[in-house]
Amino acid sequence: MERDIKVKICGITTEEEAGWLSEQQVEYAGFVIWKNSKRFITVERAKEIFTKLNPNIIKVAVTVSPDDALVEEIEAAGFDILQVHGTLTEKVIKMVHIPIWRAVNLSSIGQLQEIKTAFTGEDYPGAGKITAVLADAKEYGSGKTFGWEDFSSKEEAGEEQESLQRIFAEFRKLLKEQQIDFILAGGLTPDNVQKGMMIFAPDVLDVSSGVERETEDTTGTPGKDREKIRRFVQKVRM
């Protein structure tokens, strides 16, 4: 039976971490191909890590405003999905042969109102190639949410919160009509993931800093924590 909500662990930098993802049978592994990130690795390094990854795990190249040369390199390396933050050009949309996950960086949940119309209609940029919208916090890899942790229970929800929930429901409806998945990212941890699932009922949960160890290694890389990965996956599948 297919799981209702799938898991993506992002920011993989070592073969050991790939093995931990395989242990937990997560659905997606994210590799950050962006030099400004602490989790940056080259496409060639990602290919080396692929060898330790269960072949059933889908490989996602996480990029920021990629150019056509980088997209060609990513496709040639065997990535399955192109995740794009920042600018997504028409040239990239036309040339890419793998699905696109379009990331949007939000300061608050209220910004969903501003972006929902960008993914409707057959003529929107990326129609047919964008298979998911990923809602992330304002700063990439910040470990912060875009404000949803402050939501109360439905019984205690105020008028403003109810309005935001209606906006989100409309947004999800539009995505479903376009057969586009919704991915929740930004600030997820083993401790708050169930609340995120309750509020958004996402198709995919995307976690990075929330499953990392407390201290960085000697190179400054914030590596993953095997036990946190296990706990996160366990909370999602309870």
mmCIF file of C-alpha atoms in Angstrom:
data_model
loop_
_atom_site.group_PDB
_atom_site.id
_atom_site.type_symbol
_atom_site.label_atom_id
_atom_site.label_comp_id
_atom_site.label_asym_id
_atom_site.label_seq_id
_atom_site.Cartn_x
_atom_site.Cartn_y
_atom_site.Cartn_z
ATOM 1 C CA MET A 1 0.000 0.000 0.000
ATOM 2 C CA GLU A 2 1.336 3.447 -0.920
ATOM 3 C CA ARG A 3 1.920 5.752 2.023
ATOM 4 C CA ASP A 4 -0.317 8.819 2.168
ATOM 5 C CA ILE A 5 2.476 11.258 3.070
ATOM 6 C CA LYS A 6 5.979 10.783 1.712
ATOM 7 C CA VAL A 7 9.285 11.906 3.208
ATOM 8 C CA LYS A 8 12.201 13.788 1.661
ATOM 9 C CA ILE A 9 15.444 14.148 3.610
ATOM 10 C CA CYS A 10 17.359 17.060 2.111
ATOM 11 C CA GLY A 11 20.977 18.166 2.260
ATOM 12 C CA ILE A 12 22.616 14.740 1.950
ATOM 13 C CA THR A 13 26.413 15.053 1.816
ATOM 14 C CA THR A 14 27.861 11.591 2.560
ATOM 15 C CA GLU A 15 27.464 7.943 1.654
ATOM 16 C CA GLU A 16 26.766 7.166 5.317
ATOM 17 C CA GLU A 17 23.748 9.490 5.293
ATOM 18 C CA ALA A 18 22.508 7.843 2.105
ATOM 19 C CA GLY A 19 22.616 4.548 3.955
ATOM 20 C CA TRP A 20 20.483 5.956 6.776
ATOM 21 C CA LEU A 21 17.846 7.072 4.261
ATOM 22 C CA SER A 22 17.834 3.596 2.802
ATOM 23 C CA GLU A 23 17.394 2.112 6.298
ATOM 24 C CA GLN A 24 14.252 4.172 6.857
ATOM 25 C CA GLN A 25 12.920 3.633 3.325
ATOM 26 C CA VAL A 26 12.249 7.315 2.726
ATOM 27 C CA GLU A 27 10.882 8.219 -0.682
ATOM 28 C CA TYR A 28 13.132 11.168 -1.648
ATOM 29 C CA ALA A 29 16.746 12.250 -1.111
ATOM 30 C CA GLY A 30 17.706 15.887 -1.700
ATOM 31 C CA PHE A 31 21.157 17.051 -2.784
ATOM 32 C CA VAL A 32 21.893 20.784 -2.611
ATOM 33 C CA ILE A 33 23.632 21.958 -5.785
ATOM 34 C CA TRP A 34 24.035 25.575 -4.680
ATOM 35 C CA LYS A 35 27.428 26.953 -3.642
ATOM 36 C CA ASN A 36 26.086 29.341 -0.998
ATOM 37 C CA SER A 37 24.692 26.495 1.100
ATOM 38 C CA LYS A 38 26.557 24.779 3.931
ATOM 39 C CA ARG A 39 25.168 21.569 2.478
ATOM 40 C CA PHE A 40 26.521 22.201 -1.017
ATOM 41 C CA ILE A 41 27.956 19.313 -2.975
ATOM 42 C CA THR A 42 28.941 19.100 -6.624
ATOM 43 C CA VAL A 43 26.984 17.053 -9.125
ATOM 44 C CA GLU A 44 29.954 14.690 -9.415
ATOM 45 C CA ARG A 45 30.027 14.177 -5.633
ATOM 46 C CA ALA A 46 26.302 13.486 -5.644
ATOM 47 C CA LYS A 47 26.842 10.761 -8.234
ATOM 48 C CA GLU A 48 29.302 9.045 -5.890
ATOM 49 C CA ILE A 49 26.744 9.128 -3.056
ATOM 50 C CA PHE A 50 24.048 7.688 -5.356
ATOM 51 C CA THR A 51 25.856 4.335 -5.226
ATOM 52 C CA LYS A 52 24.922 3.921 -1.534
ATOM 53 C CA LEU A 53 21.328 4.996 -2.003
ATOM 54 C CA ASN A 54 18.529 2.480 -2.359
ATOM 55 C CA PRO A 55 17.558 2.604 -6.076
ATOM 56 C CA ASN A 56 13.917 3.049 -5.080
ATOM 57 C CA ILE A 57 14.688 6.434 -3.499
ATOM 58 C CA ILE A 58 14.008 9.342 -5.860
ATOM 59 C CA LYS A 59 16.952 11.733 -6.258
ATOM 60 C CA VAL A 60 16.178 15.472 -6.123
ATOM 61 C CA ALA A 61 18.637 18.170 -7.242
ATOM 62 C CA VAL A 62 18.010 21.280 -5.134
ATOM 63 C CA THR A 63 19.012 24.431 -7.015
ATOM 64 C CA VAL A 64 18.696 28.210 -6.856
ATOM 65 C CA SER A 65 18.081 30.020 -10.171
ATOM 66 C CA PRO A 66 19.804 27.282 -12.245
ATOM 67 C CA ASP A 67 21.097 28.011 -15.741
ATOM 68 C CA ASP A 68 20.736 25.636 -18.680
ATOM 69 C CA ALA A 69 24.282 24.258 -18.324
ATOM 70 C CA LEU A 70 23.656 23.177 -14.738
ATOM 71 C CA VAL A 71 20.326 21.617 -15.661
ATOM 72 C CA GLU A 72 22.019 19.602 -18.423
ATOM 73 C CA GLU A 73 24.658 18.396 -15.926
ATOM 74 C CA ILE A 74 21.972 17.440 -13.401
ATOM 75 C CA GLU A 75 20.000 15.439 -15.941
ATOM 76 C CA ALA A 76 23.113 13.676 -17.246
ATOM 77 C CA ALA A 77 24.032 12.670 -13.662
ATOM 78 C CA GLY A 78 20.801 10.723 -13.234
ATOM 79 C CA PHE A 79 18.761 12.993 -10.988
ATOM 80 C CA ASP A 80 15.025 12.315 -11.113
ATOM 81 C CA ILE A 81 13.646 15.739 -10.119
ATOM 82 C CA LEU A 82 14.815 19.354 -10.424
ATOM 83 C CA GLN A 83 13.860 21.504 -7.407
ATOM 84 C CA VAL A 84 14.092 25.216 -8.168
ATOM 85 C CA HIS A 85 14.251 28.121 -5.720
ATOM 86 C CA GLY A 86 14.730 31.680 -6.937
ATOM 87 C CA THR A 87 14.268 32.283 -10.669
ATOM 88 C CA LEU A 88 12.907 29.630 -13.002
ATOM 89 C CA THR A 89 13.489 30.779 -16.570
ATOM 90 C CA GLU A 90 11.390 29.849 -19.582
ATOM 91 C CA LYS A 91 14.547 28.483 -21.212
ATOM 92 C CA VAL A 92 15.051 26.009 -18.373
ATOM 93 C CA ILE A 93 11.363 25.057 -18.420
ATOM 94 C CA LYS A 94 11.509 24.300 -22.147
ATOM 95 C CA MET A 95 14.743 22.309 -22.066
ATOM 96 C CA VAL A 96 14.294 20.214 -18.920
ATOM 97 C CA HIS A 97 13.286 16.567 -19.328
ATOM 98 C CA ILE A 98 12.685 15.698 -15.673
ATOM 99 C CA PRO A 99 9.843 16.960 -13.428
ATOM 100 C CA ILE A 100 10.232 20.315 -11.678
ATOM 101 C CA TRP A 101 9.435 21.024 -8.036
ATOM 102 C CA ARG A 102 8.856 24.776 -7.768
ATOM 103 C CA ALA A 103 9.884 26.145 -4.382
ATOM 104 C CA VAL A 104 8.312 29.299 -2.954
ATOM 105 C CA ASN A 105 9.836 31.030 0.047
ATOM 106 C CA LEU A 106 7.253 32.503 2.417
ATOM 107 C CA SER A 107 7.473 34.980 5.281
ATOM 108 C CA SER A 108 4.014 33.927 6.445
ATOM 109 C CA ILE A 109 1.241 31.522 5.544
ATOM 110 C CA GLY A 110 -0.755 34.512 4.333
ATOM 111 C CA GLN A 111 1.500 34.766 1.276
ATOM 112 C CA LEU A 112 -0.169 31.688 -0.155
ATOM 113 C CA GLN A 113 -2.916 34.071 -1.241
ATOM 114 C CA GLU A 114 -0.375 35.902 -3.421
ATOM 115 C CA ILE A 115 1.007 32.842 -5.170
ATOM 116 C CA LYS A 116 -2.009 30.602 -5.624
ATOM 117 C CA THR A 117 -3.003 32.126 -8.968
ATOM 118 C CA ALA A 118 0.483 31.470 -10.364
ATOM 119 C CA PHE A 119 -0.291 27.765 -10.642
ATOM 120 C CA THR A 120 -3.650 27.803 -12.406
ATOM 121 C CA GLY A 121 -4.607 27.475 -16.020
ATOM 122 C CA GLU A 122 -2.998 25.531 -18.823
ATOM 123 C CA ASP A 123 -0.877 28.489 -19.942
ATOM 124 C CA TYR A 124 0.948 29.217 -16.700
ATOM 125 C CA PRO A 125 4.767 28.999 -16.954
ATOM 126 C CA GLY A 126 5.807 25.398 -16.403
ATOM 127 C CA ALA A 127 2.402 23.831 -17.094
ATOM 128 C CA GLY A 128 2.846 20.095 -17.447
ATOM 129 C CA LYS A 129 6.419 20.136 -16.115
ATOM 130 C CA ILE A 130 5.911 21.473 -12.589
ATOM 131 C CA THR A 131 4.661 18.480 -10.598
ATOM 132 C CA ALA A 132 4.874 19.969 -7.097
ATOM 133 C CA VAL A 133 4.915 23.269 -5.233
ATOM 134 C CA LEU A 134 7.217 23.355 -2.218
ATOM 135 C CA ALA A 135 6.400 25.888 0.503
ATOM 136 C CA ASP A 136 9.565 26.831 2.385
ATOM 137 C CA ALA A 137 10.545 29.487 4.910
ATOM 138 C CA LYS A 138 11.863 32.847 3.718
ATOM 139 C CA GLU A 139 15.545 31.854 4.021
ATOM 140 C CA TYR A 140 16.775 28.600 2.483
ATOM 141 C CA GLY A 141 17.906 26.099 5.098
ATOM 142 C CA SER A 142 17.165 28.438 8.004
ATOM 143 C CA GLY A 143 15.523 25.786 10.164
ATOM 144 C CA LYS A 144 12.504 28.075 10.649
ATOM 145 C CA THR A 145 8.864 27.625 9.678
ATOM 146 C CA PHE A 146 6.797 30.295 7.914
ATOM 147 C CA GLY A 147 4.611 30.844 10.953
ATOM 148 C CA TRP A 148 2.301 27.857 11.044
ATOM 149 C CA GLU A 149 3.653 26.586 14.378
ATOM 150 C CA ASP A 150 1.719 29.402 16.060
ATOM 151 C CA PHE A 151 -1.627 28.043 14.862
ATOM 152 C CA SER A 152 -4.077 27.024 17.555
ATOM 153 C CA SER A 153 -6.306 23.977 17.499
ATOM 154 C CA LYS A 154 -9.411 24.205 15.307
ATOM 155 C CA GLU A 155 -11.567 24.636 18.405
ATOM 156 C CA GLU A 156 -9.543 27.662 19.535
ATOM 157 C CA ALA A 157 -8.890 29.185 16.115
ATOM 158 C CA GLY A 158 -9.609 32.873 15.752
ATOM 159 C CA GLU A 159 -11.091 34.666 12.765
ATOM 160 C CA GLU A 160 -7.704 35.470 11.197
ATOM 161 C CA GLN A 161 -6.530 31.873 11.436
ATOM 162 C CA GLU A 162 -9.780 30.558 9.955
ATOM 163 C CA SER A 163 -9.324 32.961 7.035
ATOM 164 C CA LEU A 164 -5.781 31.699 6.416
ATOM 165 C CA GLN A 165 -6.961 28.110 6.556
ATOM 166 C CA ARG A 166 -9.620 28.895 3.929
ATOM 167 C CA ILE A 167 -6.953 30.472 1.714
ATOM 168 C CA PHE A 168 -4.824 27.376 2.044
ATOM 169 C CA ALA A 169 -7.783 25.071 1.296
ATOM 170 C CA GLU A 170 -8.449 27.035 -1.897
ATOM 171 C CA PHE A 171 -4.766 26.839 -2.803
ATOM 172 C CA ARG A 172 -4.704 23.064 -2.340
ATOM 173 C CA LYS A 173 -7.845 22.695 -4.438
ATOM 174 C CA LEU A 174 -6.231 24.618 -7.289
ATOM 175 C CA LEU A 175 -3.104 22.465 -7.086
ATOM 176 C CA LYS A 176 -5.113 19.253 -7.127
ATOM 177 C CA GLU A 177 -7.009 20.435 -10.202
ATOM 178 C CA GLN A 178 -3.632 20.855 -11.931
ATOM 179 C CA GLN A 179 -2.424 17.473 -10.539
ATOM 180 C CA ILE A 180 0.327 19.271 -8.621
ATOM 181 C CA ASP A 181 1.501 17.983 -5.245
ATOM 182 C CA PHE A 182 2.020 20.158 -2.169
ATOM 183 C CA ILE A 183 5.291 19.826 -0.252
ATOM 184 C CA LEU A 184 5.750 21.276 3.233
ATOM 185 C CA ALA A 185 9.296 22.371 4.088
ATOM 186 C CA GLY A 186 11.061 24.828 6.361
ATOM 187 C CA GLY A 187 11.660 24.239 10.054
ATOM 188 C CA LEU A 188 10.235 20.729 10.304
ATOM 189 C CA THR A 189 11.527 18.577 13.182
ATOM 190 C CA PRO A 190 10.533 15.287 14.808
ATOM 191 C CA ASP A 191 8.741 17.398 17.440
ATOM 192 C CA ASN A 192 6.544 19.545 15.175
ATOM 193 C CA VAL A 193 6.025 17.375 12.103
ATOM 194 C CA GLN A 194 2.723 15.934 13.289
ATOM 195 C CA LYS A 195 1.298 19.437 13.753
ATOM 196 C CA GLY A 196 2.438 20.318 10.240
ATOM 197 C CA MET A 197 0.713 17.204 8.924
ATOM 198 C CA MET A 198 -2.482 18.104 10.783
ATOM 199 C CA ILE A 199 -2.603 21.669 9.418
ATOM 200 C CA PHE A 200 -1.542 21.048 5.819
ATOM 201 C CA ALA A 201 -2.050 17.344 5.011
ATOM 202 C CA PRO A 202 0.855 17.640 2.541
ATOM 203 C CA ASP A 203 1.761 15.104 -0.107
ATOM 204 C CA VAL A 204 5.437 15.268 0.887
ATOM 205 C CA LEU A 205 7.308 16.442 4.018
ATOM 206 C CA ASP A 206 10.756 17.901 3.358
ATOM 207 C CA VAL A 207 13.233 18.085 6.258
ATOM 208 C CA SER A 208 16.887 19.079 6.455
ATOM 209 C CA SER A 209 18.167 20.984 9.514
ATOM 210 C CA GLY A 210 15.552 19.306 11.731
ATOM 211 C CA VAL A 211 17.371 15.976 11.406
ATOM 212 C CA GLU A 212 20.924 17.293 11.760
ATOM 213 C CA ARG A 213 23.347 16.879 14.639
ATOM 214 C CA GLU A 214 23.882 19.731 17.078
ATOM 215 C CA THR A 215 27.469 20.531 16.020
ATOM 216 C CA GLU A 216 29.017 20.903 12.581
ATOM 217 C CA ASP A 217 31.996 18.801 11.495
ATOM 218 C CA THR A 218 35.503 20.162 10.938
ATOM 219 C CA THR A 219 34.577 21.364 7.427
ATOM 220 C CA GLY A 220 31.584 23.349 8.729
ATOM 221 C CA THR A 221 29.060 20.925 7.249
ATOM 222 C CA PRO A 222 25.952 20.311 9.417
ATOM 223 C CA GLY A 223 25.722 16.542 8.969
ATOM 224 C CA LYS A 224 22.635 14.440 9.505
ATOM 225 C CA ASP A 225 21.783 12.572 12.709
ATOM 226 C CA ARG A 226 20.778 8.925 12.281
ATOM 227 C CA GLU A 227 18.497 8.871 15.332
ATOM 228 C CA LYS A 228 16.733 12.117 14.385
ATOM 229 C CA ILE A 229 16.035 10.734 10.920
ATOM 230 C CA ARG A 230 14.566 7.595 12.494
ATOM 231 C CA ARG A 231 12.405 9.642 14.880
ATOM 232 C CA PHE A 232 11.178 11.945 12.120
ATOM 233 C CA VAL A 233 10.139 9.072 9.869
ATOM 234 C CA GLN A 234 8.542 7.263 12.801
ATOM 235 C CA LYS A 235 6.417 10.348 13.671
ATOM 236 C CA VAL A 236 5.251 10.668 10.045
ATOM 237 C CA ARG A 237 4.224 7.009 9.816
ATOM 238 C CA MET A 238 2.556 6.644 13.195
#
